mmCIF file of C-alpha atoms in Angstrom:
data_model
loop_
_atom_site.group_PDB
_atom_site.id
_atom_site.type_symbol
_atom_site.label_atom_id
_atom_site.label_comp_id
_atom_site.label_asym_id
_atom_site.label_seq_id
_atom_site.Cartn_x
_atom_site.Cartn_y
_atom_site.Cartn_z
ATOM 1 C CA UNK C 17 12.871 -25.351 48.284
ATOM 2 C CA UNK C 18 15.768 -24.693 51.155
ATOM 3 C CA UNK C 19 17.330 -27.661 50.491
ATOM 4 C CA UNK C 20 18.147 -26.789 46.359
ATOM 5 C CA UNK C 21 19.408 -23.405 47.013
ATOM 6 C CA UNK C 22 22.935 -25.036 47.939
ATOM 7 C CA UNK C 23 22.611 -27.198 44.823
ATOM 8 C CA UNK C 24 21.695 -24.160 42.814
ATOM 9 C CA UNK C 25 24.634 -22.121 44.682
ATOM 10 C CA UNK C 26 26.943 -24.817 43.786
ATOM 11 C CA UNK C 27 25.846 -24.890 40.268
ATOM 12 C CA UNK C 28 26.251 -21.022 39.912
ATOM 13 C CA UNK C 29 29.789 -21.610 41.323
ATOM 14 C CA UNK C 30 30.678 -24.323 39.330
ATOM 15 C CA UNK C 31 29.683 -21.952 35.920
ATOM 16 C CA UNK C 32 31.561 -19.214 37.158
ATOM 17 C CA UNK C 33 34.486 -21.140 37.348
ATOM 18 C CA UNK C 34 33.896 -22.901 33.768
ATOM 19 C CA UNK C 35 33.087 -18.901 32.021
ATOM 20 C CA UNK C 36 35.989 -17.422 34.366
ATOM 21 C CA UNK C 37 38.244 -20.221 32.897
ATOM 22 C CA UNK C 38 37.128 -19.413 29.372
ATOM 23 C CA UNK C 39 37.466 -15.912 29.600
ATOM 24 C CA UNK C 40 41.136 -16.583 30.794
ATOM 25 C CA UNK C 41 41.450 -19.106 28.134
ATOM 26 C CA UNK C 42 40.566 -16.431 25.841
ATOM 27 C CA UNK C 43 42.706 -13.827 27.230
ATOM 28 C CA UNK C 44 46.122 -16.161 27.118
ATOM 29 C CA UNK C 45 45.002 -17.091 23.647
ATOM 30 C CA UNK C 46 44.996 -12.975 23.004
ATOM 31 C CA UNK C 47 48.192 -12.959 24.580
ATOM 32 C CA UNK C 48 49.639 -15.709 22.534
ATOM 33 C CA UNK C 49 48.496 -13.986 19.007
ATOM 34 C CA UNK C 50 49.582 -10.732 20.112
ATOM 35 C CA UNK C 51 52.833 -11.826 20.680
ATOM 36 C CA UNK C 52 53.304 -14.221 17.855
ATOM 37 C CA UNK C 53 52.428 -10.854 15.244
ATOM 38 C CA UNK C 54 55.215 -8.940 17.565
ATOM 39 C CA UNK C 55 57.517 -11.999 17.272
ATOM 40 C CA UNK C 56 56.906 -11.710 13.246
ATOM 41 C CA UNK C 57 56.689 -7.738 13.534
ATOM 42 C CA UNK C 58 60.484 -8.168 14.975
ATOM 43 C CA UNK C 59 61.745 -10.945 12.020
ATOM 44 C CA UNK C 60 60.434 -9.114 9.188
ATOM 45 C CA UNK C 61 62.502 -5.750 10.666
ATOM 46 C CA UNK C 62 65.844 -8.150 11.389
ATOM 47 C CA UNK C 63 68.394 -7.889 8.156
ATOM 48 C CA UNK C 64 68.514 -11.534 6.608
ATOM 49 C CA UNK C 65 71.099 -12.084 3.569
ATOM 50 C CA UNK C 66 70.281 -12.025 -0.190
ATOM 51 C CA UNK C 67 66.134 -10.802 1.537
ATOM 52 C CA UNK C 68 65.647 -14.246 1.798
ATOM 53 C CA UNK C 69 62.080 -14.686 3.432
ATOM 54 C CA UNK C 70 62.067 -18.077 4.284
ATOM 55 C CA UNK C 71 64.118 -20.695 6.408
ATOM 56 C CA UNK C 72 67.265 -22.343 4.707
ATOM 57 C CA UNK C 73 66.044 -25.936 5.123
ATOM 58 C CA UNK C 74 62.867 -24.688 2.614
ATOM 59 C CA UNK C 75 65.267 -22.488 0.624
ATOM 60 C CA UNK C 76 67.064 -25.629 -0.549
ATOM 61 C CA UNK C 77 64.242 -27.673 -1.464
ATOM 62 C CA UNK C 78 63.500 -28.997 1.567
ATOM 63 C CA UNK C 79 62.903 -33.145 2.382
ATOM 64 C CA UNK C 80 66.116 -35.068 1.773
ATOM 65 C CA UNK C 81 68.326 -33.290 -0.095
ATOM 66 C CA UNK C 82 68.418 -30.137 2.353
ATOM 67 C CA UNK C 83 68.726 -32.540 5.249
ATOM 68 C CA UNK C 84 72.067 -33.830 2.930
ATOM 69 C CA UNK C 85 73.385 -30.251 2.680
ATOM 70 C CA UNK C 86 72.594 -29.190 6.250
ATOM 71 C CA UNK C 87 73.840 -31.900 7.685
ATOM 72 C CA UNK C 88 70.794 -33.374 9.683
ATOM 73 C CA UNK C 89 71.241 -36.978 8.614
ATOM 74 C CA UNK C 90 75.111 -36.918 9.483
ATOM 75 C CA UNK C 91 75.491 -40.580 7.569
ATOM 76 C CA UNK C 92 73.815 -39.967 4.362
ATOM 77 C CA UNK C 93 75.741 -36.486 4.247
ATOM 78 C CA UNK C 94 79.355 -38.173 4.523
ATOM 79 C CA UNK C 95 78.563 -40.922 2.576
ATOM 80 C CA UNK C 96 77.657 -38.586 -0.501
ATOM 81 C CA UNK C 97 80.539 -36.297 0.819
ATOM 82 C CA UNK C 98 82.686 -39.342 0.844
ATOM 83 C CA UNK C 99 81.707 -40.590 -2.448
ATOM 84 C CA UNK C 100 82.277 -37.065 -4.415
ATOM 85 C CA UNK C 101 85.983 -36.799 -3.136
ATOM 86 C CA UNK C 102 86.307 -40.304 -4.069
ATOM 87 C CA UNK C 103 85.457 -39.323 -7.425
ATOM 88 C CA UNK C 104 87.220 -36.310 -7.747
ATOM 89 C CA UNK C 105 90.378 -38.485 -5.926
ATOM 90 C CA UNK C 106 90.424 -41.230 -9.273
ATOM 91 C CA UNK C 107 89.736 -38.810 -12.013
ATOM 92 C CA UNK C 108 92.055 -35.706 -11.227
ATOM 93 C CA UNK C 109 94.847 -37.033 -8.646
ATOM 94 C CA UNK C 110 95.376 -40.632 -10.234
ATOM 95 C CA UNK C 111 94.018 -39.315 -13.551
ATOM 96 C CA UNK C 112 91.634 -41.922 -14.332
ATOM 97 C CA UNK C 113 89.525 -41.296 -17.458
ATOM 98 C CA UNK C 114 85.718 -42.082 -16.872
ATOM 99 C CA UNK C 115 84.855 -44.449 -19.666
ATOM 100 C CA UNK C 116 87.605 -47.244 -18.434
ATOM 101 C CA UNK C 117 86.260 -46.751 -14.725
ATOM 102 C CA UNK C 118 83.057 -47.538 -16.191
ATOM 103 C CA UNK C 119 84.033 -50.406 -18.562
ATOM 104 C CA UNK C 120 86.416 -51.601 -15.561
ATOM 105 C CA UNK C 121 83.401 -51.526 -12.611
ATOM 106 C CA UNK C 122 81.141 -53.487 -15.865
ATOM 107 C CA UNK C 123 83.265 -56.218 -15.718
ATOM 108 C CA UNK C 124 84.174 -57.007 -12.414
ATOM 109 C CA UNK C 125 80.507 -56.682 -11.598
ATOM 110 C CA UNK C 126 79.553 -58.888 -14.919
ATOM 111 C CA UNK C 127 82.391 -61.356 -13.316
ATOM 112 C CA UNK C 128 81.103 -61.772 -10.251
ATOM 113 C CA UNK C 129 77.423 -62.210 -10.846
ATOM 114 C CA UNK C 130 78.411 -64.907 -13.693
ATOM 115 C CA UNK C 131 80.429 -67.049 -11.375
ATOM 116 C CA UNK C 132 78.025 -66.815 -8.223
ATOM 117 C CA UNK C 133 75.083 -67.794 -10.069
ATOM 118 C CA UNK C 134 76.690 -70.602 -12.072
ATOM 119 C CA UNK C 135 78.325 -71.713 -8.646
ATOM 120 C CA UNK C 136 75.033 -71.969 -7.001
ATOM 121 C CA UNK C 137 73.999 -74.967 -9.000
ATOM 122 C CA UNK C 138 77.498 -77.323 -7.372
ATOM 123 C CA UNK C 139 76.492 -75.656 -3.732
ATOM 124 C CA UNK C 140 72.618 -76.065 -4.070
ATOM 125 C CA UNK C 141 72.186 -72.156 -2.702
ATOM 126 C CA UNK C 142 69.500 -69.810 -5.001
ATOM 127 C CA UNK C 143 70.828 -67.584 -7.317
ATOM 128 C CA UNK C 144 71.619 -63.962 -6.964
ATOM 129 C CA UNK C 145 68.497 -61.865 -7.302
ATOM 130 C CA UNK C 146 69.587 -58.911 -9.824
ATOM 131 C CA UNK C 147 66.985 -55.951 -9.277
ATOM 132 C CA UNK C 148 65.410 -54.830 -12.898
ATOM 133 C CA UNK C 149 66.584 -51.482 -12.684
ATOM 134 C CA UNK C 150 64.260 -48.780 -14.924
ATOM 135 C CA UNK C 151 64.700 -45.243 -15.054
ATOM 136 C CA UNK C 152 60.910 -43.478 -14.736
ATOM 137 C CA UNK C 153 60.230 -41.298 -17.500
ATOM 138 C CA UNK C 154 58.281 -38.410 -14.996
ATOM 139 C CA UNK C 155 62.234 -37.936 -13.258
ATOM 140 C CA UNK C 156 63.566 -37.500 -16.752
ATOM 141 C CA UNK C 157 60.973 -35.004 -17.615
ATOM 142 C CA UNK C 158 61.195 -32.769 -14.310
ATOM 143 C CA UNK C 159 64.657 -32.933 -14.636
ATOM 144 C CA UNK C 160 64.384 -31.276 -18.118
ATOM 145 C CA UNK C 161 61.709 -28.840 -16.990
ATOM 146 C CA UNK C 162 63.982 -27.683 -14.431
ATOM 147 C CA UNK C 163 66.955 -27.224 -16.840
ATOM 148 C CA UNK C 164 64.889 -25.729 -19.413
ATOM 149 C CA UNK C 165 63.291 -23.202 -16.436
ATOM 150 C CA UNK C 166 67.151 -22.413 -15.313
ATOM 151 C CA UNK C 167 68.229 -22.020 -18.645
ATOM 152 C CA UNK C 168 65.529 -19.341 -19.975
ATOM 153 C CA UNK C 169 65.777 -17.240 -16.667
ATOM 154 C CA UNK C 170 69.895 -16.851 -17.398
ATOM 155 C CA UNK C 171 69.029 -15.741 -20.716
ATOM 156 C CA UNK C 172 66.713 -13.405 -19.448
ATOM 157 C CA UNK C 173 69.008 -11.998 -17.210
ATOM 158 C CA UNK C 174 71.026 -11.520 -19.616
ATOM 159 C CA UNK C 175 68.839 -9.971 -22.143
ATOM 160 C CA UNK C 176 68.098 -7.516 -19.475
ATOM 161 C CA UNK C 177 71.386 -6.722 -18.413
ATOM 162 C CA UNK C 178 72.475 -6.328 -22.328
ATOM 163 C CA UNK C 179 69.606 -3.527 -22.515
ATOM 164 C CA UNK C 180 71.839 -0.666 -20.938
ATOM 165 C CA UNK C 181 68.979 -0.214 -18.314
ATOM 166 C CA UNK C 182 70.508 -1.048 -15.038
ATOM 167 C CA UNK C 183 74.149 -0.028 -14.625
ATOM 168 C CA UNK C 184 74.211 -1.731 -10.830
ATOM 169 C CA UNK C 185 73.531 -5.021 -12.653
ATOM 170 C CA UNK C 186 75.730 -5.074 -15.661
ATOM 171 C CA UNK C 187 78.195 -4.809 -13.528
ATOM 172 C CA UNK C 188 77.638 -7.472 -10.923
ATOM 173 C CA UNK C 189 77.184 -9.637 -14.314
ATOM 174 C CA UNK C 190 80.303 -8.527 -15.830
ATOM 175 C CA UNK C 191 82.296 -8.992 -12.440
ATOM 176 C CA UNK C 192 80.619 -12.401 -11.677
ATOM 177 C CA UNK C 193 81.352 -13.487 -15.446
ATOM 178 C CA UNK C 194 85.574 -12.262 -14.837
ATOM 179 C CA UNK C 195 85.509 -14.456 -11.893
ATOM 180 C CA UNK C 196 84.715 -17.371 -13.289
ATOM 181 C CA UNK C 197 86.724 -16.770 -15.981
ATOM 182 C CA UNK C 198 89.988 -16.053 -13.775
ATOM 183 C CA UNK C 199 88.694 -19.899 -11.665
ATOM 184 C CA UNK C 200 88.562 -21.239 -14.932
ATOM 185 C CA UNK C 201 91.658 -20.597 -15.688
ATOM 186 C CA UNK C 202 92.967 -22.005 -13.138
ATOM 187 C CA UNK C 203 90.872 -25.434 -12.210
ATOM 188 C CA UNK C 204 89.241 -27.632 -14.883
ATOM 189 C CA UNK C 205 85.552 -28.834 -15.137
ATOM 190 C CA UNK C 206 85.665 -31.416 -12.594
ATOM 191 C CA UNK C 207 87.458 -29.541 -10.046
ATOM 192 C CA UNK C 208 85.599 -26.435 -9.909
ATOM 193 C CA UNK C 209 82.509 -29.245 -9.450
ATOM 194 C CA UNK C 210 83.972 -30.662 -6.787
ATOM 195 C CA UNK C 211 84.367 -27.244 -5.188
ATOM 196 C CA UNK C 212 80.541 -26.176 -5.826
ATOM 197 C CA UNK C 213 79.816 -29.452 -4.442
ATOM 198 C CA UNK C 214 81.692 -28.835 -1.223
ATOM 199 C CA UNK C 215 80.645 -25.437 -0.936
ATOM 200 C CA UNK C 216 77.112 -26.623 -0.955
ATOM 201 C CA UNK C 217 78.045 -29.051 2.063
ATOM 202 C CA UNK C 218 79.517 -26.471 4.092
ATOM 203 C CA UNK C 219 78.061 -23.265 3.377
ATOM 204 C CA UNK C 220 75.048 -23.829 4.478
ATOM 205 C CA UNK C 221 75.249 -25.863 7.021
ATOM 206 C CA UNK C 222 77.779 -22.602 8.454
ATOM 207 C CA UNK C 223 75.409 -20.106 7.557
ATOM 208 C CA UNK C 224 72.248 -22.032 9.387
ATOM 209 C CA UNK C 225 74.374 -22.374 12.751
ATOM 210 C CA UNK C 226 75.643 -18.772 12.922
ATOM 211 C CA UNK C 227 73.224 -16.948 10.521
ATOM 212 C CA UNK C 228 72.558 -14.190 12.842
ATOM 213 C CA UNK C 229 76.201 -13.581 13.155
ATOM 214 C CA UNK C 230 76.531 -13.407 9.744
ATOM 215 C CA UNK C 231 73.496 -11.524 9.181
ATOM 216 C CA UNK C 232 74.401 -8.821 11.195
ATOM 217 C CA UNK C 233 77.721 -8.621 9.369
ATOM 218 C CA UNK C 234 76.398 -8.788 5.892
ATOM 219 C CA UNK C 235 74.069 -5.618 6.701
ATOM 220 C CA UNK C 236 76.920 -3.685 7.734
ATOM 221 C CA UNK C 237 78.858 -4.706 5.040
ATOM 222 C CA UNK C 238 75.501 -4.042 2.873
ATOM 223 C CA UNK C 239 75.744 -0.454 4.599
ATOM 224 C CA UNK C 240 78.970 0.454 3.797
ATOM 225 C CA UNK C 241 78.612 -0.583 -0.103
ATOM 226 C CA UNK C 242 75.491 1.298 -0.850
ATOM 227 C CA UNK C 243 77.480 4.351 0.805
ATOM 228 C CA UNK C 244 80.637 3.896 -2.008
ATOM 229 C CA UNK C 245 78.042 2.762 -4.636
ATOM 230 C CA UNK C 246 76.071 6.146 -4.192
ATOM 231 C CA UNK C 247 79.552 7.991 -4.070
ATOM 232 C CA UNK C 248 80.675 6.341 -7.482
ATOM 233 C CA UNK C 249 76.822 6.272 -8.921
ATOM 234 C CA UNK C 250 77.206 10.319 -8.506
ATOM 235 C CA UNK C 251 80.253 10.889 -9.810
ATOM 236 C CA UNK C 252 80.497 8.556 -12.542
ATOM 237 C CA UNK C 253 77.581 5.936 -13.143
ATOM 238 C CA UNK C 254 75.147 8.914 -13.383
ATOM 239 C CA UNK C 255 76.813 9.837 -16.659
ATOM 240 C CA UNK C 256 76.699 7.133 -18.443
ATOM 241 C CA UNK C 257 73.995 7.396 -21.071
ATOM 242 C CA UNK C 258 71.106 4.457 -20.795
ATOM 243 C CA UNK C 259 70.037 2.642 -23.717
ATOM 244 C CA UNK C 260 66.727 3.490 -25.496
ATOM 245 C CA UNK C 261 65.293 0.062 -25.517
ATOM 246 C CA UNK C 262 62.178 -0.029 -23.957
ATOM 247 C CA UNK C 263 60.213 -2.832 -22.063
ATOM 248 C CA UNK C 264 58.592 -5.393 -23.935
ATOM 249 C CA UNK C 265 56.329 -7.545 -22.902
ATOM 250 C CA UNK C 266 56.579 -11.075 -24.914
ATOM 251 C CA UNK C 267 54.313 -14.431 -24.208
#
């Protein structure tokens, strides 16, 4: 019996050691979630632009069209890049119209393929293998979804904004609709594409490297315009009389 009381001893140590190590496992895994809720505590209190909840990379779709915008596969992003002011560089600078690109690219390609495969049979090589190329109908479908989803919600907003209800918005329509009236006026269709199209390959990728510069700005700018628009909101908005439509609720 006096020679298993150090076995037992050493036992008893040994689960000591194993419940000690738990109980400190336990308390660094306390630690961990404590911190991680103060971590979110402190982002949901920091200013982020437009209220946007959720990272850019996510806010743009996510997968491999945000990694195109933000610039995380650096190749695929200037190729498209590339490839846009290539486009914009033949139909607006050297005025090429888009039907005789397309009939022109159609029969140089047509060319080519005609001669290589009928010169395969004097230089005993295989033919070129032309890909059977099919469109799939679900992409045609969520593509029209989407457009028919982005379509109704502008005519909501402006059914809403038509109603006389909220003054702040009527005018952020009206001023958004004068500016794209004055670009208009000075850029045609393709050009003010090519500029959204930039934008959206530089914008981003900007605002992701320095957003909490430019978060920190945009609150104090935020500031500073609910101060005027409560001045002018007083003074003038206030007066204007609201229209008597009321909310409507349609399926």
């Amino acid at each position: 019996m006096a020679a298993e009381q150090p076995g037992e001893t050493l036992i008893d140590k040994i689960k000591e050691k194993v419940h000690g190590g738990d109980s400190s496992s336990s308390d660094s895994d306390d630690e961990k979630s404590k911190a991680s809720e103060v971590a979110e505590a402190v982002k949901s209190k920091i200013f982020r632009l437009f209220g946007r909840e959720k990272p850019v990379h996510r806010i743009l779709g996510g997968g491999k069209p945000a990694d195109v915008f933000l610039w995380k596969n650096k190749k695929a992003s200037a190729i498209v890049l590339g490839g846009a002011t290539a486009i914009w560089v033949l139909f607006e600078l050297m005025e090429y119209h888009l039907l005789t690109l397309v009939c022109h690219c159609l029969i140089l390609s047509l060319a080519i393929l005609f001669l290589w495969s009928n010169a395969t049979t004097f230089i005993n090589k295989s033919p070129p293998h032309i890909p059977e190329v099919i469109i799939p109908e679900d992409l045609l479908v969520n593509i029209a979804l989407s457009l028919r989803y982005e379509i109704n919600r502008g005519f909501a907003v402006l059914r809403e904004t038509a109603t006389g209800r909220d003054v702040k918005k009527f005018l952020a329509v009206i001023a958004g609709l004068w500016v794209l009236s004055v670009i208009g006026n000075c850029y045609n269709f393709l050009t003010l594409f090519y500029i959204a199209f930039v934008t959206l390959h530089t914008v981003p990728f900007l605002y992701d490297k320095y957003e909490d510069q430019v978060d920190s700005f945009a609150e104090k700018a935020t500031v500073e315009f609910k101060k005027h628009y409560a001045v002018i909101h007083a003074k003038y908005l206030s007066k204007i009389p609201r229209g008597p439509l009321k909310d409507k609720k349609f399926q």
